[in-house]
Structure formats: C-alpha cells, structure tokens
Amino acid sequence: MNLIIFAILPLIFIGDRLQLRRLKSLFTIQGIRIFLDNNESVNAYIIGKNLVITKGFLKLDKSEQRAILAHEMSHIVLNHYLKMKILVAVGLLFSLFLFQFNIVLSLISLILIFLLQKFISKRQEIQADRLAYSIVGDELKLVIKKYGDVESSIFSSHPTINTRLKMLSF
C-alpha cells in the first residue's frame, strides 16, 4: 500500500511539468513563466505559478486580455492551484486508505472528492473574479458576458455567466 501512495502522489505534481513540456515557453515576468498553447480557442489558465495563454487569447483586444490576465493572476495571488492540489492529494490518500478496508467506500470517496473539487473550483472562480474586478472593473464583466459559461452543472469547474455577474454586484 505504501508503494502505491509513494508512486501515485508524485504523479499529481509531475503531471504539471509534463503538461508544461508540450507548451512553448514565451517569457518570465516577476517569477511567473508564460507559456503558449497552440489552441485557437480563447483561453488562459494557471498551472502552478505558470500562466498559459492560447493563440485565441492573443487575438483579443487589449482590454479583454487585461481582464482575463487579471482574473488568472488572481488565481495565483489567492493560491488556488496549490489549494486544489492539496485537496486532491489528501482526497487520494484518504481513498487509498479506505481501499484497504472497503473498495466501495474508496470509490464513493473518490466521487465525493471529485464533486467537492468542482464545488470549490466554482467558489475559487468567484474569488478570482472579485479580485480581478477590483483591478480592472467593468472590463471583467464584459469578458465574462462574452466568453463565460452559459450553463453549469455539478461537473463544471466554472459558474454560469449570470452567477458570476451577480457575485460581482456585491
């Protein structure tokens, strides 16, 4: 069992490095490495303290880029990525512990951790929106309206456009 724990847990963190290896490193600013994903969709996301932007992101106007960057940098400032990694690691350890006694409970715990991760992710998106809004103001609302998720479910990592906009009207 210990072998499994010591084999699987590092994969949670090594996976980040593997994902970054397939991306083009553009530059580093203030200790944050910026990578390019060749995807044409409009997106930006964080992997650890690294920022990944897509080719589609580069085609946006400067105010849209600024709003999205403010949101993503907020995730870094608020340590969202690290907090989620810790949740996943603890959840996996707990599930592996349960596996020794009852495989069904172990599987149920994995499902619950997955759902908890999605719930927390939605909350983190709202937190990042609020911090970004304090920096760029209504530019963020415009980006959310244009590129946000129209629908959301318990399996989604982002709240809906309406939820995000309501949460900015605090």
PDB file of C-alpha atoms in Angstrom:
ATOM      1  CA  MET A   1       0.000   0.000   0.000  1.00  0.00           C
ATOM      2  CA  ASN A   2       2.807   2.423   0.861  1.00  0.00           C
ATOM      3  CA  LEU A   3       4.336   1.726  -2.536  1.00  0.00           C
ATOM      4  CA  ILE A   4       1.105   2.795  -4.222  1.00  0.00           C
ATOM      5  CA  ILE A   5       0.965   6.004  -2.198  1.00  0.00           C
ATOM      6  CA  PHE A   6       4.558   6.920  -2.993  1.00  0.00           C
ATOM      7  CA  ALA A   7       4.066   6.037  -6.660  1.00  0.00           C
ATOM      8  CA  ILE A   8       0.772   7.864  -7.251  1.00  0.00           C
ATOM      9  CA  LEU A   9       1.108  11.046  -5.199  1.00  0.00           C
ATOM     10  CA  PRO A  10       4.156  12.390  -7.061  1.00  0.00           C
ATOM     11  CA  LEU A  11       2.230  11.933 -10.319  1.00  0.00           C
ATOM     12  CA  ILE A  12      -0.182  14.648  -9.172  1.00  0.00           C
ATOM     13  CA  PHE A  13       2.702  17.115  -9.244  1.00  0.00           C
ATOM     14  CA  ILE A  14       4.757  15.607 -12.074  1.00  0.00           C
ATOM     15  CA  GLY A  15       1.699  15.855 -14.316  1.00  0.00           C
ATOM     16  CA  ASP A  16       2.021  19.646 -14.217  1.00  0.00           C
ATOM     17  CA  ARG A  17       5.576  19.513 -15.519  1.00  0.00           C
ATOM     18  CA  LEU A  18       4.577  17.088 -18.270  1.00  0.00           C
ATOM     19  CA  GLN A  19       1.723  19.343 -19.326  1.00  0.00           C
ATOM     20  CA  LEU A  20       4.022  22.373 -19.482  1.00  0.00           C
ATOM     21  CA  ARG A  21       6.602  20.497 -21.569  1.00  0.00           C
ATOM     22  CA  ARG A  22       4.208  20.338 -24.515  1.00  0.00           C
ATOM     23  CA  LEU A  23       3.772  24.128 -24.450  1.00  0.00           C
ATOM     24  CA  LYS A  24       6.015  26.853 -25.826  1.00  0.00           C
ATOM     25  CA  SER A  25       7.671  28.966 -23.146  1.00  0.00           C
ATOM     26  CA  LEU A  26       7.398  32.636 -24.093  1.00  0.00           C
ATOM     27  CA  PHE A  27       8.975  34.591 -21.240  1.00  0.00           C
ATOM     28  CA  THR A  28       9.141  35.030 -17.470  1.00  0.00           C
ATOM     29  CA  ILE A  29       7.941  38.101 -15.631  1.00  0.00           C
ATOM     30  CA  GLN A  30       8.136  38.595 -11.859  1.00  0.00           C
ATOM     31  CA  GLY A  31       8.854  34.876 -11.414  1.00  0.00           C
ATOM     32  CA  ILE A  32       5.801  33.791 -13.414  1.00  0.00           C
ATOM     33  CA  ARG A  33       6.516  31.837 -16.579  1.00  0.00           C
ATOM     34  CA  ILE A  34       4.221  32.489 -19.524  1.00  0.00           C
ATOM     35  CA  PHE A  35       3.505  29.626 -21.923  1.00  0.00           C
ATOM     36  CA  LEU A  36       1.692  29.467 -25.256  1.00  0.00           C
ATOM     37  CA  ASP A  37      -0.848  26.745 -26.013  1.00  0.00           C
ATOM     38  CA  ASN A  38      -1.346  26.449 -29.796  1.00  0.00           C
ATOM     39  CA  ASN A  39      -5.100  26.069 -29.301  1.00  0.00           C
ATOM     40  CA  GLU A  40      -7.143  28.630 -31.254  1.00  0.00           C
ATOM     41  CA  SER A  41      -9.834  28.872 -28.566  1.00  0.00           C
ATOM     42  CA  VAL A  42      -9.915  31.909 -26.289  1.00  0.00           C
ATOM     43  CA  ASN A  43      -8.482  30.721 -23.009  1.00  0.00           C
ATOM     44  CA  ALA A  44      -5.918  31.325 -20.310  1.00  0.00           C
ATOM     45  CA  TYR A  45      -5.252  29.178 -17.276  1.00  0.00           C
ATOM     46  CA  ILE A  46      -2.840  28.577 -14.448  1.00  0.00           C
ATOM     47  CA  ILE A  47      -0.610  25.564 -13.863  1.00  0.00           C
ATOM     48  CA  GLY A  48       1.092  26.141 -10.543  1.00  0.00           C
ATOM     49  CA  LYS A  49       2.626  29.606 -10.765  1.00  0.00           C
ATOM     50  CA  ASN A  50       2.737  29.430 -14.542  1.00  0.00           C
ATOM     51  CA  LEU A  51       0.322  31.212 -16.850  1.00  0.00           C
ATOM     52  CA  VAL A  52      -0.772  29.544 -20.073  1.00  0.00           C
ATOM     53  CA  ILE A  53      -2.388  31.582 -22.846  1.00  0.00           C
ATOM     54  CA  THR A  54      -3.809  30.274 -26.106  1.00  0.00           C
ATOM     55  CA  LYS A  55      -3.381  31.576 -29.633  1.00  0.00           C
ATOM     56  CA  GLY A  56      -7.028  32.614 -29.466  1.00  0.00           C
ATOM     57  CA  PHE A  57      -6.244  34.764 -26.422  1.00  0.00           C
ATOM     58  CA  LEU A  58      -3.585  36.625 -28.416  1.00  0.00           C
ATOM     59  CA  LYS A  59      -6.241  37.716 -30.923  1.00  0.00           C
ATOM     60  CA  LEU A  60      -8.294  39.563 -28.280  1.00  0.00           C
ATOM     61  CA  ASP A  61      -8.175  43.304 -27.856  1.00  0.00           C
ATOM     62  CA  LYS A  62      -6.006  44.673 -25.050  1.00  0.00           C
ATOM     63  CA  SER A  63      -8.868  45.362 -22.609  1.00  0.00           C
ATOM     64  CA  GLU A  64     -10.115  41.768 -22.930  1.00  0.00           C
ATOM     65  CA  GLN A  65      -6.590  40.452 -22.444  1.00  0.00           C
ATOM     66  CA  ARG A  66      -6.116  42.684 -19.403  1.00  0.00           C
ATOM     67  CA  ALA A  67      -9.357  41.444 -17.797  1.00  0.00           C
ATOM     68  CA  ILE A  68      -8.534  37.785 -18.400  1.00  0.00           C
ATOM     69  CA  LEU A  69      -4.976  38.240 -17.126  1.00  0.00           C
ATOM     70  CA  ALA A  70      -6.274  39.989 -14.003  1.00  0.00           C
ATOM     71  CA  HIS A  71      -8.573  37.014 -13.371  1.00  0.00           C
ATOM     72  CA  GLU A  72      -5.850  34.411 -13.913  1.00  0.00           C
ATOM     73  CA  MET A  73      -3.267  36.313 -11.878  1.00  0.00           C
ATOM     74  CA  SER A  74      -5.856  36.476  -9.088  1.00  0.00           C
ATOM     75  CA  HIS A  75      -5.817  32.680  -9.002  1.00  0.00           C
ATOM     76  CA  ILE A  76      -2.048  32.834  -8.448  1.00  0.00           C
ATOM     77  CA  VAL A  77      -2.278  35.510  -5.743  1.00  0.00           C
ATOM     78  CA  LEU A  78      -5.009  33.541  -3.949  1.00  0.00           C
ATOM     79  CA  ASN A  79      -3.011  30.265  -4.203  1.00  0.00           C
ATOM     80  CA  HIS A  80      -5.972  28.471  -5.763  1.00  0.00           C
ATOM     81  CA  TYR A  81      -3.894  25.970  -7.702  1.00  0.00           C
ATOM     82  CA  LEU A  82      -1.909  24.854  -4.660  1.00  0.00           C
ATOM     83  CA  LYS A  83      -5.045  24.580  -2.528  1.00  0.00           C
ATOM     84  CA  MET A  84      -6.693  22.387  -5.146  1.00  0.00           C
ATOM     85  CA  LYS A  85      -3.594  20.192  -5.439  1.00  0.00           C
ATOM     86  CA  ILE A  86      -3.600  19.690  -1.666  1.00  0.00           C
ATOM     87  CA  LEU A  87      -7.303  18.774  -1.744  1.00  0.00           C
ATOM     88  CA  VAL A  88      -6.687  16.210  -4.487  1.00  0.00           C
ATOM     89  CA  ALA A  89      -3.655  14.736  -2.697  1.00  0.00           C
ATOM     90  CA  VAL A  90      -5.464  14.444   0.649  1.00  0.00           C
ATOM     91  CA  GLY A  91      -8.550  13.028  -1.063  1.00  0.00           C
ATOM     92  CA  LEU A  92      -6.466  10.462  -2.895  1.00  0.00           C
ATOM     93  CA  LEU A  93      -4.659   9.447   0.302  1.00  0.00           C
ATOM     94  CA  PHE A  94      -7.987   9.091   2.096  1.00  0.00           C
ATOM     95  CA  SER A  95      -9.398   6.998  -0.729  1.00  0.00           C
ATOM     96  CA  LEU A  96      -6.320   4.766  -0.776  1.00  0.00           C
ATOM     97  CA  PHE A  97      -6.618   4.345   2.992  1.00  0.00           C
ATOM     98  CA  LEU A  98     -10.271   3.295   2.623  1.00  0.00           C
ATOM     99  CA  PHE A  99      -9.319   0.921  -0.194  1.00  0.00           C
ATOM    100  CA  GLN A 100      -7.548  -1.277   2.354  1.00  0.00           C
ATOM    101  CA  PHE A 101     -10.858  -1.882   4.118  1.00  0.00           C
ATOM    102  CA  ASN A 102     -13.644  -1.415   1.605  1.00  0.00           C
ATOM    103  CA  ILE A 103     -13.355  -0.838  -2.145  1.00  0.00           C
ATOM    104  CA  VAL A 104     -16.908   0.543  -2.403  1.00  0.00           C
ATOM    105  CA  LEU A 105     -16.238   3.209   0.240  1.00  0.00           C
ATOM    106  CA  SER A 106     -12.989   4.022  -1.522  1.00  0.00           C
ATOM    107  CA  LEU A 107     -14.802   4.586  -4.835  1.00  0.00           C
ATOM    108  CA  ILE A 108     -17.519   6.645  -3.149  1.00  0.00           C
ATOM    109  CA  SER A 109     -14.862   8.816  -1.533  1.00  0.00           C
ATOM    110  CA  LEU A 110     -13.244   9.418  -4.942  1.00  0.00           C
ATOM    111  CA  ILE A 111     -16.574  10.535  -6.375  1.00  0.00           C
ATOM    112  CA  LEU A 112     -17.196  12.831  -3.405  1.00  0.00           C
ATOM    113  CA  ILE A 113     -13.712  14.342  -3.699  1.00  0.00           C
ATOM    114  CA  PHE A 114     -14.322  14.962  -7.413  1.00  0.00           C
ATOM    115  CA  LEU A 115     -17.636  16.721  -6.671  1.00  0.00           C
ATOM    116  CA  LEU A 116     -16.070  18.713  -3.822  1.00  0.00           C
ATOM    117  CA  GLN A 117     -13.272  19.759  -6.173  1.00  0.00           C
ATOM    118  CA  LYS A 118     -15.822  21.096  -8.689  1.00  0.00           C
ATOM    119  CA  PHE A 119     -17.721  22.936  -5.934  1.00  0.00           C
ATOM    120  CA  ILE A 120     -14.540  24.542  -4.601  1.00  0.00           C
ATOM    121  CA  SER A 121     -13.408  25.390  -8.130  1.00  0.00           C
ATOM    122  CA  LYS A 122     -16.606  27.380  -8.695  1.00  0.00           C
ATOM    123  CA  ARG A 123     -16.010  29.271  -5.443  1.00  0.00           C
ATOM    124  CA  GLN A 124     -12.426  29.974  -6.470  1.00  0.00           C
ATOM    125  CA  GLU A 125     -13.640  31.382  -9.791  1.00  0.00           C
ATOM    126  CA  ILE A 126     -15.876  33.829  -7.908  1.00  0.00           C
ATOM    127  CA  GLN A 127     -12.972  34.811  -5.641  1.00  0.00           C
ATOM    128  CA  ALA A 128     -10.711  35.394  -8.646  1.00  0.00           C
ATOM    129  CA  ASP A 129     -13.474  37.388 -10.358  1.00  0.00           C
ATOM    130  CA  ARG A 130     -13.847  39.649  -7.330  1.00  0.00           C
ATOM    131  CA  LEU A 131     -10.137  40.344  -7.046  1.00  0.00           C
ATOM    132  CA  ALA A 132      -9.812  40.905 -10.800  1.00  0.00           C
ATOM    133  CA  TYR A 133     -12.849  43.204 -10.756  1.00  0.00           C
ATOM    134  CA  SER A 134     -11.176  45.328  -8.087  1.00  0.00           C
ATOM    135  CA  ILE A 135      -8.286  45.778 -10.541  1.00  0.00           C
ATOM    136  CA  VAL A 136      -9.924  46.151 -13.976  1.00  0.00           C
ATOM    137  CA  GLY A 137     -13.559  46.957 -13.146  1.00  0.00           C
ATOM    138  CA  ASP A 138     -16.230  46.548 -15.798  1.00  0.00           C
ATOM    139  CA  GLU A 139     -13.760  45.175 -18.362  1.00  0.00           C
ATOM    140  CA  LEU A 140     -14.081  41.876 -16.491  1.00  0.00           C
ATOM    141  CA  LYS A 141     -17.871  41.899 -16.693  1.00  0.00           C
ATOM    142  CA  LEU A 142     -17.689  42.370 -20.448  1.00  0.00           C
ATOM    143  CA  VAL A 143     -15.300  39.427 -20.820  1.00  0.00           C
ATOM    144  CA  ILE A 144     -17.483  37.214 -18.617  1.00  0.00           C
ATOM    145  CA  LYS A 145     -20.545  38.110 -20.694  1.00  0.00           C
ATOM    146  CA  LYS A 146     -18.713  37.370 -23.930  1.00  0.00           C
ATOM    147  CA  TYR A 147     -16.731  34.231 -23.023  1.00  0.00           C
ATOM    148  CA  GLY A 148     -18.306  32.829 -19.836  1.00  0.00           C
ATOM    149  CA  ASP A 149     -20.220  29.583 -19.480  1.00  0.00           C
ATOM    150  CA  VAL A 150     -23.924  29.886 -20.262  1.00  0.00           C
ATOM    151  CA  GLU A 151     -24.716  26.647 -18.428  1.00  0.00           C
ATOM    152  CA  SER A 152     -23.142  24.908 -15.469  1.00  0.00           C
ATOM    153  CA  SER A 153     -23.623  21.588 -13.682  1.00  0.00           C
ATOM    154  CA  ILE A 154     -22.171  19.835 -10.671  1.00  0.00           C
ATOM    155  CA  PHE A 155     -19.456  18.605 -13.027  1.00  0.00           C
ATOM    156  CA  SER A 156     -18.493  22.099 -14.253  1.00  0.00           C
ATOM    157  CA  SER A 157     -15.473  23.961 -12.941  1.00  0.00           C
ATOM    158  CA  HIS A 158     -16.942  27.422 -13.654  1.00  0.00           C
ATOM    159  CA  PRO A 159     -20.208  29.034 -12.561  1.00  0.00           C
ATOM    160  CA  THR A 160     -22.600  30.411 -15.160  1.00  0.00           C
ATOM    161  CA  ILE A 161     -22.298  33.910 -16.579  1.00  0.00           C
ATOM    162  CA  ASN A 162     -25.321  35.043 -14.538  1.00  0.00           C
ATOM    163  CA  THR A 163     -23.927  33.660 -11.288  1.00  0.00           C
ATOM    164  CA  ARG A 164     -20.549  35.279 -11.864  1.00  0.00           C
ATOM    165  CA  LEU A 165     -22.080  38.649 -12.688  1.00  0.00           C
ATOM    166  CA  LYS A 166     -24.416  38.508  -9.663  1.00  0.00           C
ATOM    167  CA  MET A 167     -21.467  37.739  -7.401  1.00  0.00           C
ATOM    168  CA  LEU A 168     -19.685  40.842  -8.709  1.00  0.00           C
ATOM    169  CA  SER A 169     -22.635  43.001  -7.690  1.00  0.00           C
ATOM    170  CA  PHE A 170     -21.791  42.782  -4.002  1.00  0.00           C
TER     171      PHE A 170
END
